[in-house]
């Protein structure tokens, strides 16, 4: 009898533990769906061994870790290596200071996820990291005032943006450590890439040394250039061509744009089909309204006009897709996201994509609609959540095409002169107010630049586009609108509310509104 009771107790305990684990997972999923640890794994996997030690050994960093200073601000020029330095820091802290009583939490902001990366969602993602491995989270958890009541240390990286560097109170008077590409780190990185380069370099030690020294000299604090310069040597098969390329490496203030221009020239110089594929890849990634996975992009490229089902024989190999893009595209292995190598690549692409591939938006809309019309979807909606999840899993491009075809179509229509872009619905709302509420920054930009669109138009409740953007917590759109002279930041609606009051009521940060004079 005693043994039977022990068996029953063990069984009950196992059931209870399983239920606790399931409950814990449900809470974690509810807190945040963001997977920053996967991004961390992707970033740190790209680290060249022993790079970043100058940062970890700096007095500013060691003082911050020891608690002498609680905040460390690390600004840097575009392409300096801020993201990698943040990843190196996270990896270092996880190995040296993280314990059951000391947590390490982090976020990586992404220009493609501005709509979803609100203040509350980023805080929730950090909270999830801190509690997900703990057995109990029953006690209330507070995120505010942590720094004044605990040993919390905050480190932030940023470009030299006046709104951040000069305005944010927390950074005033705090220790600063500029992130720049360290010469020794660049040399280690280039040395680690030699195995990718042509045989004329691999067999010549003196030429290898010249490659390392010339790239270090040209980089001048911008680590991103090191990768682009290495890629520029991939097709140089003789010593003379290597030396000629090294002597003409981009340097100075226009180095990044020049390096991108040379990458585009290499793409143009490829075989016709490879060049066309590269342009299509860059266009899709550039125009995409959220990051695309490798599967989504490969399936999208397999869709042909008038198809009624996906032809598996049309699917590209992702390695081939990346290989034709001259180093401008990379894959995050953990998250399986295919992306441009840097946000500055997006900026450069924005300037050339219309000329380079003028039909891109039309092609994206056409692909999405063709996919949504496949025979497999003609049975209608799924009767259960489980079947819906199964449909998404079996049809990789379904989620993106269903969610975003309308956004691409709207952008395409807004760019046409024969479209009435300021048309109001029955509630007096315009395409601009809807785009502002949804956080479609690209559509908002296109609309406010049109002469036939009134940026401060009011609906039946006297709400403006700024009111809707503030209500929806769309900070990027709020910033875009308040910087315009034809938008009234403090206009009152029929209920006496203002954009600032609506943002506050919804619990959104309203930095752009509260700091406007």
PDB file of C-alpha atoms in Angstrom, residues 325-500:
ATOM      1  CA  UNK A 325      23.743  39.340 -54.839  1.00  0.00           C
ATOM      2  CA  UNK A 326      27.388  40.487 -54.522  1.00  0.00           C
ATOM      3  CA  UNK A 327      27.441  40.359 -50.729  1.00  0.00           C
ATOM      4  CA  UNK A 328      24.394  42.635 -50.306  1.00  0.00           C
ATOM      5  CA  UNK A 329      22.138  39.856 -48.977  1.00  0.00           C
ATOM      6  CA  UNK A 330      22.612  37.505 -46.042  1.00  0.00           C
ATOM      7  CA  UNK A 331      20.645  34.784 -44.225  1.00  0.00           C
ATOM      8  CA  UNK A 332      20.126  34.619 -40.469  1.00  0.00           C
ATOM      9  CA  UNK A 333      20.430  30.877 -39.921  1.00  0.00           C
ATOM     10  CA  UNK A 334      18.544  30.631 -36.596  1.00  0.00           C
ATOM     11  CA  UNK A 335      15.508  32.664 -37.680  1.00  0.00           C
ATOM     12  CA  UNK A 336      15.842  31.700 -41.373  1.00  0.00           C
ATOM     13  CA  UNK A 337      15.299  35.325 -42.382  1.00  0.00           C
ATOM     14  CA  UNK A 338      16.866  36.544 -45.629  1.00  0.00           C
ATOM     15  CA  UNK A 339      17.740  40.225 -45.464  1.00  0.00           C
ATOM     16  CA  UNK A 340      19.954  43.015 -46.718  1.00  0.00           C
ATOM     17  CA  UNK A 341      23.317  43.084 -44.953  1.00  0.00           C
ATOM     18  CA  UNK A 342      22.640  46.446 -43.276  1.00  0.00           C
ATOM     19  CA  UNK A 343      19.986  49.135 -42.954  1.00  0.00           C
ATOM     20  CA  UNK A 344      22.207  51.430 -45.047  1.00  0.00           C
ATOM     21  CA  UNK A 345      21.818  48.888 -47.854  1.00  0.00           C
ATOM     22  CA  UNK A 346      18.071  49.516 -47.619  1.00  0.00           C
ATOM     23  CA  UNK A 347      18.663  53.277 -47.836  1.00  0.00           C
ATOM     24  CA  UNK A 348      20.833  52.807 -50.920  1.00  0.00           C
ATOM     25  CA  UNK A 349      18.341  50.414 -52.492  1.00  0.00           C
ATOM     26  CA  UNK A 350      15.504  52.892 -51.937  1.00  0.00           C
ATOM     27  CA  UNK A 351      17.357  55.344 -54.152  1.00  0.00           C
ATOM     28  CA  UNK A 352      17.872  53.014 -57.107  1.00  0.00           C
ATOM     29  CA  UNK A 353      15.122  50.378 -57.007  1.00  0.00           C
ATOM     30  CA  UNK A 354      12.555  52.339 -59.031  1.00  0.00           C
ATOM     31  CA  UNK A 355      15.054  52.853 -61.844  1.00  0.00           C
ATOM     32  CA  UNK A 356      16.528  49.380 -61.483  1.00  0.00           C
ATOM     33  CA  UNK A 357      13.287  47.401 -61.378  1.00  0.00           C
ATOM     34  CA  UNK A 358      10.311  49.710 -62.062  1.00  0.00           C
ATOM     35  CA  UNK A 359       7.767  46.872 -62.177  1.00  0.00           C
ATOM     36  CA  UNK A 360       8.764  45.377 -58.802  1.00  0.00           C
ATOM     37  CA  UNK A 361       5.707  46.481 -56.792  1.00  0.00           C
ATOM     38  CA  UNK A 362       3.366  45.334 -59.559  1.00  0.00           C
ATOM     39  CA  UNK A 363       5.152  41.973 -59.711  1.00  0.00           C
ATOM     40  CA  UNK A 364       4.861  41.535 -55.928  1.00  0.00           C
ATOM     41  CA  UNK A 365       1.116  42.269 -55.966  1.00  0.00           C
ATOM     42  CA  UNK A 366       0.620  39.929 -58.919  1.00  0.00           C
ATOM     43  CA  UNK A 367       2.566  37.145 -57.203  1.00  0.00           C
ATOM     44  CA  UNK A 368       0.607  37.514 -53.958  1.00  0.00           C
ATOM     45  CA  UNK A 369      -2.780  37.456 -55.706  1.00  0.00           C
ATOM     46  CA  UNK A 370      -1.821  34.536 -57.956  1.00  0.00           C
ATOM     47  CA  UNK A 371      -0.743  32.580 -54.872  1.00  0.00           C
ATOM     48  CA  UNK A 372      -3.971  33.388 -52.998  1.00  0.00           C
ATOM     49  CA  UNK A 373      -5.979  32.095 -55.985  1.00  0.00           C
ATOM     50  CA  UNK A 374      -4.346  28.649 -55.920  1.00  0.00           C
ATOM     51  CA  UNK A 375      -6.784  25.723 -56.083  1.00  0.00           C
ATOM     52  CA  UNK A 376      -5.816  24.553 -52.602  1.00  0.00           C
ATOM     53  CA  UNK A 377      -7.473  27.632 -51.068  1.00  0.00           C
ATOM     54  CA  UNK A 378     -10.751  27.399 -52.992  1.00  0.00           C
ATOM     55  CA  UNK A 379     -12.365  25.215 -50.322  1.00  0.00           C
ATOM     56  CA  UNK A 380     -12.837  28.340 -48.226  1.00  0.00           C
ATOM     57  CA  UNK A 381     -11.908  29.109 -44.634  1.00  0.00           C
ATOM     58  CA  UNK A 382     -10.581  26.481 -42.249  1.00  0.00           C
ATOM     59  CA  UNK A 383     -13.121  25.020 -39.778  1.00  0.00           C
ATOM     60  CA  UNK A 384     -10.635  24.951 -36.886  1.00  0.00           C
ATOM     61  CA  UNK A 385      -7.512  26.703 -35.623  1.00  0.00           C
ATOM     62  CA  UNK A 386      -5.560  23.462 -35.966  1.00  0.00           C
ATOM     63  CA  UNK A 387      -6.455  23.159 -39.656  1.00  0.00           C
ATOM     64  CA  UNK A 388      -5.608  26.819 -40.204  1.00  0.00           C
ATOM     65  CA  UNK A 389      -2.165  26.326 -38.637  1.00  0.00           C
ATOM     66  CA  UNK A 390      -1.688  23.258 -40.819  1.00  0.00           C
ATOM     67  CA  UNK A 391      -2.614  25.276 -43.919  1.00  0.00           C
ATOM     68  CA  UNK A 392      -0.068  27.958 -43.027  1.00  0.00           C
ATOM     69  CA  UNK A 393       2.608  25.328 -42.450  1.00  0.00           C
ATOM     70  CA  UNK A 394       1.949  23.599 -45.771  1.00  0.00           C
ATOM     71  CA  UNK A 395       1.712  26.842 -47.770  1.00  0.00           C
ATOM     72  CA  UNK A 396       4.761  28.846 -46.778  1.00  0.00           C
ATOM     73  CA  UNK A 397       3.952  32.052 -48.665  1.00  0.00           C
ATOM     74  CA  UNK A 398       0.309  32.221 -47.487  1.00  0.00           C
ATOM     75  CA  UNK A 399       0.845  34.351 -44.383  1.00  0.00           C
ATOM     76  CA  UNK A 400       2.786  37.077 -46.183  1.00  0.00           C
ATOM     77  CA  UNK A 401       0.624  37.169 -49.306  1.00  0.00           C
ATOM     78  CA  UNK A 402      -2.640  37.310 -47.331  1.00  0.00           C
ATOM     79  CA  UNK A 403      -1.458  39.958 -44.884  1.00  0.00           C
ATOM     80  CA  UNK A 404       0.474  42.292 -47.146  1.00  0.00           C
ATOM     81  CA  UNK A 405      -0.827  42.138 -50.712  1.00  0.00           C
ATOM     82  CA  UNK A 406      -3.145  45.044 -49.865  1.00  0.00           C
ATOM     83  CA  UNK A 407      -0.290  47.195 -48.580  1.00  0.00           C
ATOM     84  CA  UNK A 408       1.703  46.647 -51.754  1.00  0.00           C
ATOM     85  CA  UNK A 409      -1.380  47.346 -53.866  1.00  0.00           C
ATOM     86  CA  UNK A 410      -2.101  50.551 -51.923  1.00  0.00           C
ATOM     87  CA  UNK A 411       1.447  51.792 -52.499  1.00  0.00           C
ATOM     88  CA  UNK A 412       1.133  50.977 -56.184  1.00  0.00           C
ATOM     89  CA  UNK A 413      -2.149  52.888 -56.465  1.00  0.00           C
ATOM     90  CA  UNK A 414      -0.932  55.910 -54.489  1.00  0.00           C
ATOM     91  CA  UNK A 415       1.914  56.357 -56.968  1.00  0.00           C
ATOM     92  CA  UNK A 416      -0.596  56.773 -59.822  1.00  0.00           C
ATOM     93  CA  UNK A 417      -1.836  60.240 -60.769  1.00  0.00           C
ATOM     94  CA  UNK A 418      -5.304  59.048 -61.804  1.00  0.00           C
ATOM     95  CA  UNK A 419      -6.225  57.799 -58.312  1.00  0.00           C
ATOM     96  CA  UNK A 420      -8.306  59.976 -55.946  1.00  0.00           C
ATOM     97  CA  UNK A 421      -5.940  59.692 -52.988  1.00  0.00           C
ATOM     98  CA  UNK A 422      -7.904  61.887 -50.539  1.00  0.00           C
ATOM     99  CA  UNK A 423     -11.266  60.128 -50.906  1.00  0.00           C
ATOM    100  CA  UNK A 424     -13.240  59.932 -47.625  1.00  0.00           C
ATOM    101  CA  UNK A 425     -15.289  56.979 -46.395  1.00  0.00           C
ATOM    102  CA  UNK A 426     -18.664  57.187 -44.608  1.00  0.00           C
ATOM    103  CA  UNK A 427     -16.895  58.204 -41.382  1.00  0.00           C
ATOM    104  CA  UNK A 428     -14.845  60.910 -43.065  1.00  0.00           C
ATOM    105  CA  UNK A 429     -11.646  58.909 -42.868  1.00  0.00           C
ATOM    106  CA  UNK A 430      -9.077  59.108 -45.647  1.00  0.00           C
ATOM    107  CA  UNK A 431      -6.450  56.648 -46.910  1.00  0.00           C
ATOM    108  CA  UNK A 432      -3.896  58.800 -45.045  1.00  0.00           C
ATOM    109  CA  UNK A 433      -5.627  58.431 -41.675  1.00  0.00           C
ATOM    110  CA  UNK A 434      -5.964  54.669 -42.177  1.00  0.00           C
ATOM    111  CA  UNK A 435      -2.306  54.325 -43.159  1.00  0.00           C
ATOM    112  CA  UNK A 436      -1.280  56.453 -40.156  1.00  0.00           C
ATOM    113  CA  UNK A 437      -3.299  54.275 -37.774  1.00  0.00           C
ATOM    114  CA  UNK A 438      -1.780  51.074 -39.222  1.00  0.00           C
ATOM    115  CA  UNK A 439       1.749  52.485 -39.130  1.00  0.00           C
ATOM    116  CA  UNK A 440       2.331  52.153 -42.888  1.00  0.00           C
ATOM    117  CA  UNK A 441       5.112  54.741 -42.941  1.00  0.00           C
ATOM    118  CA  UNK A 442       5.917  54.250 -46.614  1.00  0.00           C
ATOM    119  CA  UNK A 443       2.306  54.824 -47.680  1.00  0.00           C
ATOM    120  CA  UNK A 444       2.048  57.862 -45.373  1.00  0.00           C
ATOM    121  CA  UNK A 445       5.160  59.372 -46.981  1.00  0.00           C
ATOM    122  CA  UNK A 446       3.770  58.853 -50.462  1.00  0.00           C
ATOM    123  CA  UNK A 447       0.395  60.364 -49.536  1.00  0.00           C
ATOM    124  CA  UNK A 448       1.607  63.514 -47.747  1.00  0.00           C
ATOM    125  CA  UNK A 449       3.900  64.320 -50.666  1.00  0.00           C
ATOM    126  CA  UNK A 450       0.928  64.470 -53.057  1.00  0.00           C
ATOM    127  CA  UNK A 451      -0.533  67.901 -53.821  1.00  0.00           C
ATOM    128  CA  UNK A 452      -4.090  66.528 -53.711  1.00  0.00           C
ATOM    129  CA  UNK A 453      -3.833  65.158 -50.144  1.00  0.00           C
ATOM    130  CA  UNK A 454      -4.641  67.304 -47.104  1.00  0.00           C
ATOM    131  CA  UNK A 455      -2.254  66.127 -44.383  1.00  0.00           C
ATOM    132  CA  UNK A 456      -4.374  67.557 -41.527  1.00  0.00           C
ATOM    133  CA  UNK A 457      -7.800  66.526 -42.835  1.00  0.00           C
ATOM    134  CA  UNK A 458     -10.411  65.813 -40.125  1.00  0.00           C
ATOM    135  CA  UNK A 459     -12.989  63.026 -40.030  1.00  0.00           C
ATOM    136  CA  UNK A 460     -16.504  63.162 -38.532  1.00  0.00           C
ATOM    137  CA  UNK A 461     -15.051  63.161 -34.991  1.00  0.00           C
ATOM    138  CA  UNK A 462     -12.496  65.830 -35.911  1.00  0.00           C
ATOM    139  CA  UNK A 463      -9.695  63.293 -35.662  1.00  0.00           C
ATOM    140  CA  UNK A 464      -6.684  63.972 -37.885  1.00  0.00           C
ATOM    141  CA  UNK A 465      -4.158  61.534 -39.297  1.00  0.00           C
ATOM    142  CA  UNK A 466      -1.871  62.510 -36.416  1.00  0.00           C
ATOM    143  CA  UNK A 467      -4.631  61.615 -33.944  1.00  0.00           C
ATOM    144  CA  UNK A 468      -4.916  58.138 -35.453  1.00  0.00           C
ATOM    145  CA  UNK A 469      -1.144  57.610 -35.531  1.00  0.00           C
ATOM    146  CA  UNK A 470      -0.836  58.665 -31.873  1.00  0.00           C
ATOM    147  CA  UNK A 471      -3.817  56.480 -30.892  1.00  0.00           C
ATOM    148  CA  UNK A 472      -2.201  53.496 -32.611  1.00  0.00           C
ATOM    149  CA  UNK A 473       1.203  54.102 -31.023  1.00  0.00           C
ATOM    150  CA  UNK A 474       2.872  54.538 -34.422  1.00  0.00           C
ATOM    151  CA  UNK A 475       5.854  56.636 -33.316  1.00  0.00           C
ATOM    152  CA  UNK A 476       7.614  56.694 -36.697  1.00  0.00           C
ATOM    153  CA  UNK A 477       4.472  58.042 -38.382  1.00  0.00           C
ATOM    154  CA  UNK A 478       3.900  60.535 -35.548  1.00  0.00           C
ATOM    155  CA  UNK A 479       7.433  61.850 -36.040  1.00  0.00           C
ATOM    156  CA  UNK A 480       6.912  62.129 -39.786  1.00  0.00           C
ATOM    157  CA  UNK A 481       3.673  64.100 -39.367  1.00  0.00           C
ATOM    158  CA  UNK A 482       4.676  66.471 -36.538  1.00  0.00           C
ATOM    159  CA  UNK A 483       7.701  67.605 -38.527  1.00  0.00           C
ATOM    160  CA  UNK A 484       5.378  69.012 -41.203  1.00  0.00           C
ATOM    161  CA  UNK A 485       4.296  72.661 -41.119  1.00  0.00           C
ATOM    162  CA  UNK A 486       0.804  71.786 -42.367  1.00  0.00           C
ATOM    163  CA  UNK A 487       0.014  69.491 -39.409  1.00  0.00           C
ATOM    164  CA  UNK A 488      -1.342  70.904 -36.131  1.00  0.00           C
ATOM    165  CA  UNK A 489       0.174  68.857 -33.316  1.00  0.00           C
ATOM    166  CA  UNK A 490      -2.300  69.919 -30.615  1.00  0.00           C
ATOM    167  CA  UNK A 491      -5.579  70.132 -32.551  1.00  0.00           C
ATOM    168  CA  UNK A 492      -8.648  69.194 -30.480  1.00  0.00           C
ATOM    169  CA  UNK A 493     -11.308  66.788 -31.686  1.00  0.00           C
ATOM    170  CA  UNK A 494     -15.041  66.900 -30.958  1.00  0.00           C
ATOM    171  CA  UNK A 495     -14.477  65.212 -27.576  1.00  0.00           C
ATOM    172  CA  UNK A 496     -11.786  67.697 -26.577  1.00  0.00           C
ATOM    173  CA  UNK A 497      -9.010  65.162 -27.010  1.00  0.00           C
ATOM    174  CA  UNK A 498      -5.632  65.795 -28.625  1.00  0.00           C
ATOM    175  CA  UNK A 499      -3.152  63.420 -30.281  1.00  0.00           C
ATOM    176  CA  UNK A 500      -1.064  63.537 -27.087  1.00  0.00           C
TER     177      UNK A 500
END
